[in-house]
Short mmCIF file of C-alpha atoms in Angstrom, two decimals:
data_model
loop_
_atom_site.label_atom_id
_atom_site.label_comp_id
_atom_site.label_asym_id
_atom_site.label_seq_id
_atom_site.Cartn_x
_atom_site.Cartn_y
_atom_site.Cartn_z
CA MET A 1024 -65.05 -36.88 6.82
CA SER A 1025 -63.73 -34.05 5.36
CA LYS A 1026 -60.27 -32.03 6.64
CA PRO A 1027 -59.58 -30.87 10.05
CA GLY A 1028 -58.05 -27.25 10.16
CA ARG A 1029 -53.94 -27.46 11.13
CA ASN A 1030 -55.09 -25.79 14.16
CA ASP A 1031 -58.23 -28.10 15.43
CA PRO A 1032 -58.17 -31.39 17.58
CA CYS A 1033 -56.62 -34.13 16.01
CA TYR A 1034 -59.36 -36.71 14.58
CA CYS A 1035 -57.36 -39.65 16.34
CA GLY A 1036 -58.86 -38.52 19.95
CA SER A 1037 -55.00 -37.77 20.60
CA GLY A 1038 -56.25 -34.11 21.85
CA GLN A 1039 -53.06 -32.19 20.27
CA LYS A 1040 -53.68 -30.06 17.28
CA TYR A 1041 -54.29 -31.56 13.51
CA LYS A 1042 -51.00 -30.01 13.34
CA ARG A 1043 -48.62 -31.88 15.94
CA CYS A 1044 -50.37 -34.45 14.72
CA CYS A 1045 -51.80 -36.50 12.19
CA LEU A 1046 -50.93 -33.63 9.85
CA GLU A 1047 -47.03 -34.71 7.96
CA LYS A 1048 -49.51 -38.36 7.62
CA ASP A 1049 -51.96 -36.83 6.27
CA GLN A 1050 -49.83 -34.62 3.74
CA LEU A 1051 -47.40 -37.72 2.61
CA ALA A 1052 -49.73 -40.16 1.72
CA GLU A 1053 -52.30 -36.87 -0.35
CA ARG A 1054 -48.99 -36.26 -2.23
CA ALA A 1055 -48.53 -39.46 -2.73
CA GLY A 1056 -51.28 -38.80 -4.98
CA LEU A 1057 -51.30 -35.39 -6.17
CA GLU A 1058 -50.63 -35.98 -9.36
CA ALA A 1059 -53.14 -38.95 -10.34
CA ALA A 1060 -55.79 -37.19 -7.95
CA LEU A 1061 -55.51 -33.23 -9.82
CA PRO A 1062 -55.20 -32.92 -13.56
CA GLU A 1063 -53.64 -30.21 -15.69
CA PRO A 1064 -55.39 -27.75 -16.05
CA ASP A 1065 -57.00 -26.50 -18.78
CA LEU A 1066 -55.58 -22.72 -19.97
CA ASP A 1067 -55.43 -20.60 -23.10
CA TYR A 1068 -52.44 -19.18 -22.75
CA HIS A 1069 -53.22 -16.37 -25.05
CA LEU A 1070 -56.22 -15.02 -23.49
CA SER A 1071 -55.68 -10.79 -23.58
CA VAL A 1072 -56.60 -9.32 -20.90
CA ALA A 1073 -60.56 -8.06 -20.74
CA GLU A 1074 -60.51 -12.52 -21.24
CA ILE A 1075 -58.13 -12.83 -18.55
CA HIS A 1076 -61.12 -10.68 -16.62
CA SER A 1077 -63.91 -12.40 -17.63
CA LEU A 1078 -62.16 -16.01 -17.02
CA ILE A 1079 -62.01 -14.73 -13.54
CA ASP A 1080 -65.57 -14.61 -13.01
CA GLU A 1081 -66.60 -16.52 -15.20
CA ASP A 1082 -64.53 -19.55 -15.11
CA MET A 1083 -63.27 -19.85 -12.10
CA VAL A 1084 -64.31 -21.32 -8.87
CA TRP A 1085 -64.20 -18.98 -5.78
CA HIS A 1086 -64.99 -20.43 -1.63
CA ASN A 1087 -64.41 -16.62 -1.15
CA ALA A 1088 -66.08 -13.05 -2.55
CA LEU A 1089 -62.90 -11.06 -2.06
CA TYR A 1090 -60.75 -13.65 -3.90
CA PRO A 1091 -61.71 -12.82 -7.70
CA MET A 1092 -61.43 -9.59 -5.87
CA LEU A 1093 -58.47 -10.17 -5.30
CA ALA A 1094 -57.58 -11.73 -8.61
CA HIS A 1095 -58.83 -8.79 -10.23
CA HIS A 1096 -56.80 -6.27 -8.62
CA LEU A 1097 -53.77 -8.78 -10.07
CA THR A 1098 -54.27 -8.27 -13.28
CA ASP A 1099 -54.78 -4.54 -13.42
CA GLY A 1100 -51.52 -4.06 -12.23
CA MET A 1101 -49.32 -6.42 -13.58
CA GLU A 1102 -50.93 -5.45 -17.56
CA PRO A 1103 -48.50 -2.80 -18.38
CA TYR A 1104 -45.46 -4.85 -17.48
CA PHE A 1105 -46.29 -8.77 -18.58
CA GLU A 1106 -46.77 -11.22 -20.42
CA GLU A 1107 -50.67 -12.45 -20.49
CA GLN A 1108 -48.97 -15.99 -19.68
CA HIS A 1109 -47.93 -14.49 -16.88
CA ILE A 1110 -51.41 -12.48 -16.00
CA ILE A 1111 -52.96 -16.12 -16.57
CA GLU A 1112 -49.67 -17.97 -13.94
CA ALA A 1113 -50.60 -15.52 -11.25
CA VAL A 1114 -53.66 -15.75 -11.51
CA SER A 1115 -54.42 -19.16 -11.34
CA LEU A 1116 -52.31 -19.95 -8.52
CA TRP A 1117 -53.57 -17.65 -6.80
CA ASN A 1118 -56.92 -19.42 -7.43
CA GLU A 1119 -55.77 -22.86 -6.46
CA PHE A 1120 -53.58 -21.29 -3.30
CA SER A 1121 -56.88 -19.26 -1.93
CA ASN A 1122 -59.26 -21.80 -2.53
CA VAL A 1123 -57.57 -24.67 -0.41
CA GLN A 1124 -55.51 -22.61 1.94
CA LYS A 1125 -57.90 -20.06 2.34
CA PRO A 1126 -56.12 -16.68 3.91
CA LEU A 1127 -57.18 -13.81 5.92
CA PHE A 1128 -56.39 -10.45 4.47
CA ARG A 1129 -57.04 -7.07 4.72
CA LYS A 1130 -55.90 -5.65 1.70
CA PHE A 1131 -54.81 -6.43 -2.01
CA GLY A 1132 -51.64 -5.47 -1.98
CA ALA A 1133 -48.92 -7.90 0.24
CA TYR A 1134 -51.13 -11.25 -2.01
CA CYS A 1135 -50.54 -8.76 -5.58
CA ALA A 1136 -46.93 -7.92 -4.61
CA ALA A 1137 -45.74 -11.66 -3.28
CA LEU A 1138 -47.86 -13.43 -6.63
CA GLU A 1139 -45.90 -11.42 -8.90
CA TYR A 1140 -42.40 -11.79 -7.30
CA LEU A 1141 -43.61 -15.55 -7.56
CA VAL A 1142 -43.66 -15.34 -11.16
CA CYS A 1143 -40.90 -12.99 -11.60
CA GLU A 1144 -38.40 -14.96 -9.81
CA ALA A 1145 -39.99 -18.34 -12.15
CA HIS A 1146 -38.91 -16.19 -15.43
CA GLY A 1147 -36.03 -14.95 -13.91
CA ILE A 1148 -37.60 -11.14 -14.45
CA ILE A 1149 -35.29 -9.01 -11.95
CA ILE A 1150 -37.37 -6.46 -10.03
CA THR A 1151 -36.65 -6.30 -6.12
CA GLN A 1152 -39.02 -6.85 -3.55
CA ALA A 1153 -38.45 -2.57 -2.36
CA GLU A 1154 -39.87 -1.63 -5.58
CA LEU A 1155 -42.65 -4.67 -5.01
CA ALA A 1156 -43.63 -3.23 -1.49
CA LYS A 1157 -43.64 1.24 -3.22
CA LYS A 1158 -45.66 -0.42 -6.09
CA TYR A 1159 -48.49 -1.92 -3.34
CA GLN A 1160 -48.13 0.20 -1.01
CA VAL A 1161 -47.06 -2.48 1.95
CA SER A 1162 -43.68 -3.09 3.38
CA VAL A 1163 -41.03 -6.29 1.97
CA ALA A 1164 -41.20 -7.90 5.61
CA THR A 1165 -44.62 -8.88 4.95
CA ILE A 1166 -44.73 -9.76 0.59
CA SER A 1167 -41.47 -11.81 1.79
CA LYS A 1168 -44.10 -14.07 4.38
CA ARG A 1169 -46.80 -14.20 2.04
CA PHE A 1170 -43.79 -14.43 -0.90
CA GLN A 1171 -42.96 -17.83 1.21
CA GLU A 1172 -46.44 -19.54 1.69
CA LEU A 1173 -47.08 -19.29 -2.00
CA ASN A 1174 -43.89 -20.56 -2.64
CA GLU A 1175 -44.12 -23.94 -0.49
CA PHE A 1176 -47.63 -24.10 -1.52
CA ALA A 1177 -46.54 -23.85 -5.44
CA GLU A 1178 -44.19 -27.17 -5.09
CA ASN A 1179 -46.26 -29.20 -3.16
CA HIS A 1180 -48.82 -28.51 -5.48
CA TYR A 1181 -47.12 -28.33 -8.93
CA GLY A 1182 -43.00 -28.85 -7.89
CA ASP A 1183 -42.17 -27.59 -10.77
CA MET A 1184 -43.14 -23.43 -10.94
CA LEU A 1185 -39.90 -22.88 -8.40
CA ASP A 1186 -37.37 -25.34 -7.89
CA GLU A 1187 -34.74 -24.76 -5.29
CA TYR A 1188 -32.03 -25.21 -5.77
CA GLU A 1189 -29.67 -25.76 -9.34
CA ASN A 1190 -30.31 -29.34 -9.86
CA GLY A 1191 -33.58 -29.55 -8.68
CA ASP A 1192 -31.86 -31.90 -5.69
CA HIS A 1193 -34.80 -30.59 -2.87
CA GLU A 1194 -33.89 -31.51 0.50
CA ASP A 1195 -35.27 -32.05 4.17
CA LEU A 1196 -35.05 -28.84 6.24
CA ASP A 1197 -37.07 -29.31 8.84
CA HIS A 1198 -34.59 -31.84 8.85
CA GLU A 1199 -31.51 -30.66 8.84
CA VAL A 1200 -29.90 -29.63 11.97
CA PHE A 1201 -27.96 -26.78 12.50
CA GLN A 1202 -24.71 -27.30 14.86
CA LEU A 1203 -25.35 -24.34 17.71
CA PRO A 1204 -22.22 -22.64 18.93
CA PRO A 1205 -21.14 -23.08 22.32
CA LEU A 1206 -21.54 -20.40 24.09
CA SER A 1207 -19.76 -19.06 27.32
CA GLN A 1208 -19.51 -14.85 29.01
CA LYS A 1209 -16.20 -15.13 28.15
CA SER A 1210 -16.46 -15.78 24.41
CA ARG A 1211 -19.51 -13.45 24.49
CA ASP A 1212 -16.75 -9.93 25.79
CA ALA A 1213 -13.74 -10.91 23.78
CA LEU A 1214 -16.19 -10.63 20.36
CA PRO A 1215 -15.22 -8.17 17.91
CA LEU A 1216 -17.48 -4.98 17.50
CA LYS A 1217 -16.90 -5.63 13.46
CA SER A 1218 -18.27 -8.65 13.64
CA ILE A 1219 -22.02 -7.88 15.59
CA LYS A 1220 -22.25 -5.31 13.09
CA LEU A 1221 -21.34 -7.59 10.09
CA ALA A 1222 -23.96 -9.93 11.37
CA ASP A 1223 -26.21 -7.69 12.20
CA GLU A 1224 -26.18 -6.63 8.42
CA LEU A 1225 -26.47 -10.79 7.86
CA LEU A 1226 -29.86 -11.24 9.64
CA GLN A 1227 -31.65 -8.12 7.84
CA ARG A 1228 -30.81 -9.63 5.09
CA ALA A 1229 -31.76 -12.99 6.57
CA GLU A 1230 -35.39 -11.64 6.86
CA LEU A 1231 -35.69 -10.28 3.85
CA GLN A 1232 -34.64 -13.66 1.81
CA PRO A 1233 -37.65 -15.52 1.10
CA ASN A 1234 -35.32 -18.55 -1.13
CA ARG A 1235 -35.17 -20.73 2.46
CA ARG A 1236 -32.21 -22.99 1.51
CA GLN A 1237 -30.54 -19.16 1.33
CA ARG A 1238 -32.52 -17.85 4.10
CA LEU A 1239 -30.45 -20.55 6.18
CA ASP A 1240 -27.17 -19.98 5.00
CA LEU A 1241 -27.39 -16.44 6.57
CA ILE A 1242 -28.54 -18.19 9.93
CA GLN A 1243 -25.78 -20.29 9.83
CA HIS A 1244 -23.28 -17.68 8.54
CA LEU A 1245 -24.34 -15.01 10.84
CA LEU A 1246 -24.07 -17.63 13.46
CA GLU A 1247 -20.43 -18.33 12.91
CA LEU A 1248 -20.06 -14.64 13.65
CA ASN A 1249 -22.40 -13.50 16.50
CA PRO A 1250 -23.19 -16.77 18.00
CA TYR A 1251 -25.35 -14.09 20.67
CA CYS A 1252 -27.80 -12.16 17.86
CA ALA A 1253 -30.80 -13.98 19.91
CA ASP A 1254 -33.03 -13.44 16.64
CA ALA A 1255 -30.85 -15.18 14.43
CA TYR A 1256 -31.92 -18.65 16.64
CA LEU A 1257 -35.73 -17.17 16.33
CA LEU A 1258 -35.24 -17.65 12.77
CA LEU A 1259 -33.96 -20.90 13.40
CA ALA A 1260 -36.72 -21.69 15.20
CA GLY A 1261 -39.68 -20.61 12.37
CA ALA A 1262 -37.54 -22.15 9.86
CA THR A 1263 -38.62 -25.58 10.81
CA SER A 1264 -42.43 -27.43 10.99
CA ASP A 1265 -40.53 -29.66 14.49
CA PRO A 1266 -41.51 -28.12 18.11
CA GLU A 1267 -38.83 -30.12 19.26
CA GLN A 1268 -36.47 -29.13 16.82
CA ALA A 1269 -38.08 -25.63 17.64
CA TYR A 1270 -37.86 -26.18 21.49
CA LEU A 1271 -33.35 -26.87 20.90
CA TYR A 1272 -32.92 -23.62 19.13
CA LEU A 1273 -35.14 -21.66 21.12
CA ARG A 1274 -33.23 -22.86 24.92
CA HIS A 1275 -29.69 -21.94 23.33
CA GLY A 1276 -31.64 -18.54 21.86
CA LEU A 1277 -32.42 -17.33 24.92
CA GLN A 1278 -28.90 -18.30 26.59
CA ALA A 1279 -27.00 -15.96 23.86
CA ALA A 1280 -29.58 -13.53 24.85
CA GLU A 1281 -28.54 -13.36 28.62
CA LEU A 1282 -25.30 -13.51 28.45
CA ASP A 1283 -25.80 -10.53 25.58
CA LEU A 1284 -26.68 -8.63 28.04
CA GLY A 1285 -25.25 -9.88 31.18
CA GLU A 1286 -26.29 -10.38 34.60
CA GLY A 1287 -25.47 -6.75 35.77
CA PHE A 1288 -27.10 -5.23 32.95
CA ILE A 1289 -30.55 -7.34 33.02
CA ALA A 1290 -30.23 -6.90 37.05
CA GLU A 1291 -29.93 -3.13 37.40
CA ASN A 1292 -32.31 -2.44 34.80
CA ARG A 1293 -35.52 -4.81 35.37
CA GLY A 1294 -39.22 -2.48 35.68
CA ASP A 1295 -37.57 -1.02 32.73
CA PHE A 1296 -36.75 -3.49 30.00
CA TRP A 1297 -39.18 -2.21 27.02
CA LEU A 1298 -37.91 1.20 27.28
CA ILE A 1299 -34.57 -0.19 25.91
CA ASP A 1300 -33.95 -1.07 22.43
CA GLU A 1301 -30.98 -4.10 22.95
CA THR A 1302 -33.65 -5.41 25.57
CA ARG A 1303 -36.42 -5.66 22.79
CA PRO A 1304 -34.48 -9.52 21.59
CA PHE A 1305 -33.47 -10.85 24.62
CA ILE A 1306 -38.71 -10.03 25.48
CA ARG A 1307 -37.97 -11.82 21.59
CA ILE A 1308 -37.54 -14.63 21.70
CA LYS A 1309 -37.75 -14.86 25.94
CA PHE A 1310 -41.48 -14.95 25.01
CA ALA A 1311 -41.71 -16.77 21.85
CA TYR A 1312 -39.89 -19.75 23.63
CA ALA A 1313 -42.11 -19.76 26.92
CA GLU A 1314 -45.00 -19.79 23.94
CA LEU A 1315 -43.46 -23.16 22.86
CA CYS A 1316 -42.60 -24.52 26.63
CA TRP A 1317 -46.76 -24.18 26.33
CA GLU A 1318 -47.31 -25.48 23.47
CA LEU A 1319 -45.43 -29.17 24.32
CA GLU A 1320 -47.21 -28.26 28.00
CA ASN A 1321 -43.72 -27.79 29.88
CA GLN A 1322 -46.34 -25.49 32.26
CA THR A 1323 -43.71 -25.14 34.79
CA GLU A 1324 -41.00 -24.03 32.59
CA ALA A 1325 -43.27 -21.66 31.51
CA ILE A 1326 -44.75 -19.85 34.14
CA HIS A 1327 -40.83 -18.83 35.02
CA HIS A 1328 -39.95 -16.68 31.99
CA LEU A 1329 -43.28 -15.21 32.02
CA GLU A 1330 -43.96 -14.69 35.33
CA ASP A 1331 -39.84 -13.17 34.41
CA LEU A 1332 -40.75 -11.34 32.07
CA LEU A 1333 -43.76 -9.08 34.10
CA SER A 1334 -40.92 -8.30 35.86
CA LEU A 1335 -38.68 -7.26 33.84
CA SER A 1336 -41.63 -4.72 31.81
CA PRO A 1337 -44.72 -4.45 33.57
CA ASN A 1338 -46.08 -2.58 30.77
CA ASP A 1339 -46.26 -5.78 29.04
CA SER A 1340 -45.58 -4.14 25.56
CA VAL A 1341 -45.76 -8.73 24.28
CA GLY A 1342 -48.52 -9.87 25.80
CA ALA A 1343 -47.49 -11.90 28.23
CA ARG A 1344 -49.95 -11.51 31.32
CA TYR A 1345 -51.70 -12.91 28.20
CA LEU A 1346 -50.53 -16.39 28.69
CA LEU A 1347 -49.06 -15.92 32.12
CA LEU A 1348 -53.07 -16.67 33.06
CA ALA A 1349 -53.81 -19.00 30.73
CA VAL A 1350 -51.42 -21.40 31.63
CA TYR A 1351 -52.99 -20.62 36.06
CA LEU A 1352 -55.84 -21.39 34.74
CA ASP A 1353 -54.83 -24.66 33.83
CA ARG A 1354 -51.90 -26.02 36.49
CA LYS A 1355 -55.41 -24.49 38.82
CA ARG A 1356 -53.50 -21.83 40.47
CA LEU A 1357 -56.97 -19.49 40.95
CA ASP A 1358 -55.11 -17.57 43.49
CA ASP A 1359 -52.29 -16.52 41.12
CA ALA A 1360 -54.76 -16.06 38.41
CA GLU A 1361 -56.73 -13.67 40.78
CA ARG A 1362 -54.06 -11.70 42.19
CA LEU A 1363 -52.63 -11.22 37.87
CA LEU A 1364 -56.22 -10.30 36.38
CA GLU A 1365 -56.42 -8.00 39.05
CA THR A 1366 -52.71 -6.38 38.75
CA TYR A 1367 -54.34 -5.73 35.62
CA GLU A 1368 -58.05 -4.91 36.59
CA ASP A 1369 -57.78 -1.11 33.61
CA ASP A 1370 -57.90 -4.63 30.14
CA ILE A 1371 -60.58 -5.00 28.83
CA ASP A 1372 -58.95 -7.79 26.11
CA ALA A 1373 -61.24 -10.26 25.16
CA SER A 1374 -58.71 -12.52 26.19
CA PHE A 1375 -58.69 -11.62 30.39
CA ALA A 1376 -63.00 -11.75 29.44
CA TYR A 1377 -62.80 -15.06 28.32
CA ASP A 1378 -60.74 -16.42 31.36
CA ARG A 1379 -62.99 -14.42 34.10
CA VAL A 1380 -65.02 -16.86 32.34
CA ILE A 1381 -62.72 -19.91 33.42
CA LEU A 1382 -61.60 -18.77 36.62
CA GLU A 1383 -66.05 -18.26 37.55
CA PHE A 1384 -66.33 -21.89 35.97
CA LEU A 1385 -63.19 -23.56 38.03
CA ARG A 1386 -64.24 -22.20 41.02
CA HIS A 1387 -67.77 -21.85 41.09
CA GLY A 1388 -68.83 -24.25 38.66
CA LYS A 1389 -72.35 -22.53 36.95
CA SER A 1390 -73.29 -19.82 38.43
CA ALA A 1391 -74.92 -16.91 37.97
CA ARG A 1392 -72.09 -14.74 37.65
CA LEU A 1393 -71.20 -17.44 35.35
CA LYS A 1394 -73.51 -16.26 33.42
CA MET A 1395 -72.87 -12.54 34.04
CA LEU A 1396 -69.25 -13.15 32.96
CA TYR A 1397 -69.88 -14.86 29.90
CA ARG A 1398 -72.24 -11.99 28.58
CA ASN A 1399 -69.68 -9.53 29.49
CA ALA A 1400 -67.02 -11.69 27.54
CA ARG A 1401 -69.55 -12.12 23.98
CA LYS A 1402 -69.65 -8.11 23.70
CA ALA A 1403 -65.58 -8.07 23.91
CA ASN A 1404 -65.64 -10.50 21.05
CA ARG A 1405 -68.34 -12.43 19.76
CA HIS A 1406 -66.45 -14.27 17.04
CA VAL A 1407 -65.16 -16.38 20.79
CA PRO A 1408 -67.71 -18.54 20.78
CA ASP A 1409 -68.04 -19.34 17.52
CA TYR A 1410 -64.58 -20.70 16.39
CA LEU A 1411 -64.59 -22.85 20.33
CA LEU A 1412 -67.04 -24.83 19.93
CA GLY A 1413 -66.75 -25.58 15.90
CA LEU A 1414 -69.05 -24.14 14.63
CA MET A 1415 -66.23 -22.09 12.53
CA PRO A 1416 -62.75 -23.14 11.57
CA LEU A 1417 -59.29 -21.35 13.03
CA PRO A 1418 -57.58 -19.40 9.93
CA GLU A 1419 -55.08 -21.93 8.84
CA THR A 1420 -51.90 -19.38 8.71
CA MET A 1421 -53.24 -17.32 12.20
CA PRO A 1422 -53.62 -13.18 11.68
CA ASP A 1423 -50.38 -10.70 11.92
CA LEU A 1424 -53.41 -7.73 13.09
CA TYR A 1425 -56.08 -7.65 15.14
CA SER A 1426 -58.74 -4.88 15.97
CA PRO A 1427 -60.64 -5.72 19.10
CA GLY A 1428 -63.41 -7.34 18.96
CA ASP A 1429 -63.08 -8.65 15.84
CA SER A 1430 -62.52 -12.04 14.32
CA TYR A 1431 -58.93 -12.05 13.87
CA GLU A 1432 -57.98 -11.22 17.45
CA ALA A 1433 -60.78 -14.69 18.89
CA ALA A 1434 -58.37 -16.74 16.02
CA LEU A 1435 -55.53 -15.73 18.26
CA TYR A 1436 -57.34 -16.41 21.59
CA VAL A 1437 -58.51 -19.37 20.81
CA ASN A 1438 -55.71 -20.45 19.02
CA SER A 1439 -53.41 -20.11 21.32
CA HIS A 1440 -55.69 -21.28 25.07
CA PHE A 1441 -56.64 -24.37 22.83
CA GLN A 1442 -55.17 -26.73 24.94
CA LEU A 1443 -57.55 -24.85 27.96
CA TRP A 1444 -60.40 -24.81 26.77
CA ILE A 1445 -60.37 -28.27 25.14
CA LYS A 1446 -59.81 -30.03 28.66
CA LEU A 1447 -63.02 -28.33 29.85
CA PRO A 1448 -65.66 -30.02 28.04
CA ARG A 1449 -68.41 -29.20 30.60
CA LEU A 1450 -68.19 -25.37 30.50
CA LEU A 1451 -68.46 -25.69 26.55
CA GLU A 1452 -71.31 -27.87 26.75
CA TRP A 1453 -73.00 -24.74 29.27
CA MET A 1454 -71.86 -22.43 26.64
CA ALA A 1455 -73.76 -24.53 23.33
CA GLY A 1456 -76.47 -24.05 25.88
CA GLN A 1457 -76.20 -19.97 26.55
#
């Protein structure tokens, strides 16, 4: 049996995504025998740069034509500044990482910068992510994100390539529960401006900190200074793979964000929220909380917050309308779904196109109009059925950006609507026959 992707249905038949079901159990079993299963690579660390290029083309196995191209780009980028041993380490890690994780990307720069930074960290070579961002023409935040992916992969597969702790004691951060600070309007009103500014500085450092342990320490410190910093709770939720734990962080953070703005401010500015800079953290954490409620099948809570987001900001810069339509359809609130589509009737996003197919099927079954709507949906994005019908696996990591009609848009749609479509086997069967 082939191993399912993180976002695929779990093989045990639970109906949940693999990452929310048997993934952790399988990873523990896999890591238990990792040393015996994976032999040490037989590499010559005294190769010239030209020989490294030959190694990439002739001796390494790649599962995507873009992956060796990135390896060549990385080699050329590191050549003037690094010993051949360091270049080989970076290329070898990329070979292992890309073949296992199968990452999606549009430009080589982000992963090249992250690989170079990882090698520097491992060997005590001093370089900043800002310097690498300038060298490879990417953002520091993107390098930080890619570094975290590579770092976690290296720890899981090699163990000793990077050691986050001086004593080598790797604690399980996924099960480390933060003591959340108490919240009240009185304490928020009494918060010194100096504490808020210091916490903002720590937040910027935490967002750019690739070391997970250090990032969590910064978050803890900034919450001691300002317990009402919504973005800190977003970072906390993103640092755990436990959805129940993330739920607690986001719920507490949303309460903090509401107290930070105040009831009067929220009521006075309803309808124009996104135009006001200080509302952005509130909108971000409210949407993240609604997304997690949907994933945990707390649809009533998800609907409440998504409807409120559209009331606060009808222009909907975060895409709350797309998730709200999915939840309406899941709860069979078809009239509400129809009204939402009418409100945003000029929206041509593929998400609405495929959800119109679901709405028609739930109302009228396999109608003639269903065929027309499905043709329109395929014109909007032809890749969605391939993911829904299992013809293409979903990527392990969801892309940050997409263009209308591309496979990235399709992957994002199917990932967010997975639990809706899995409840419609007759519609999927009909699609497979079209």
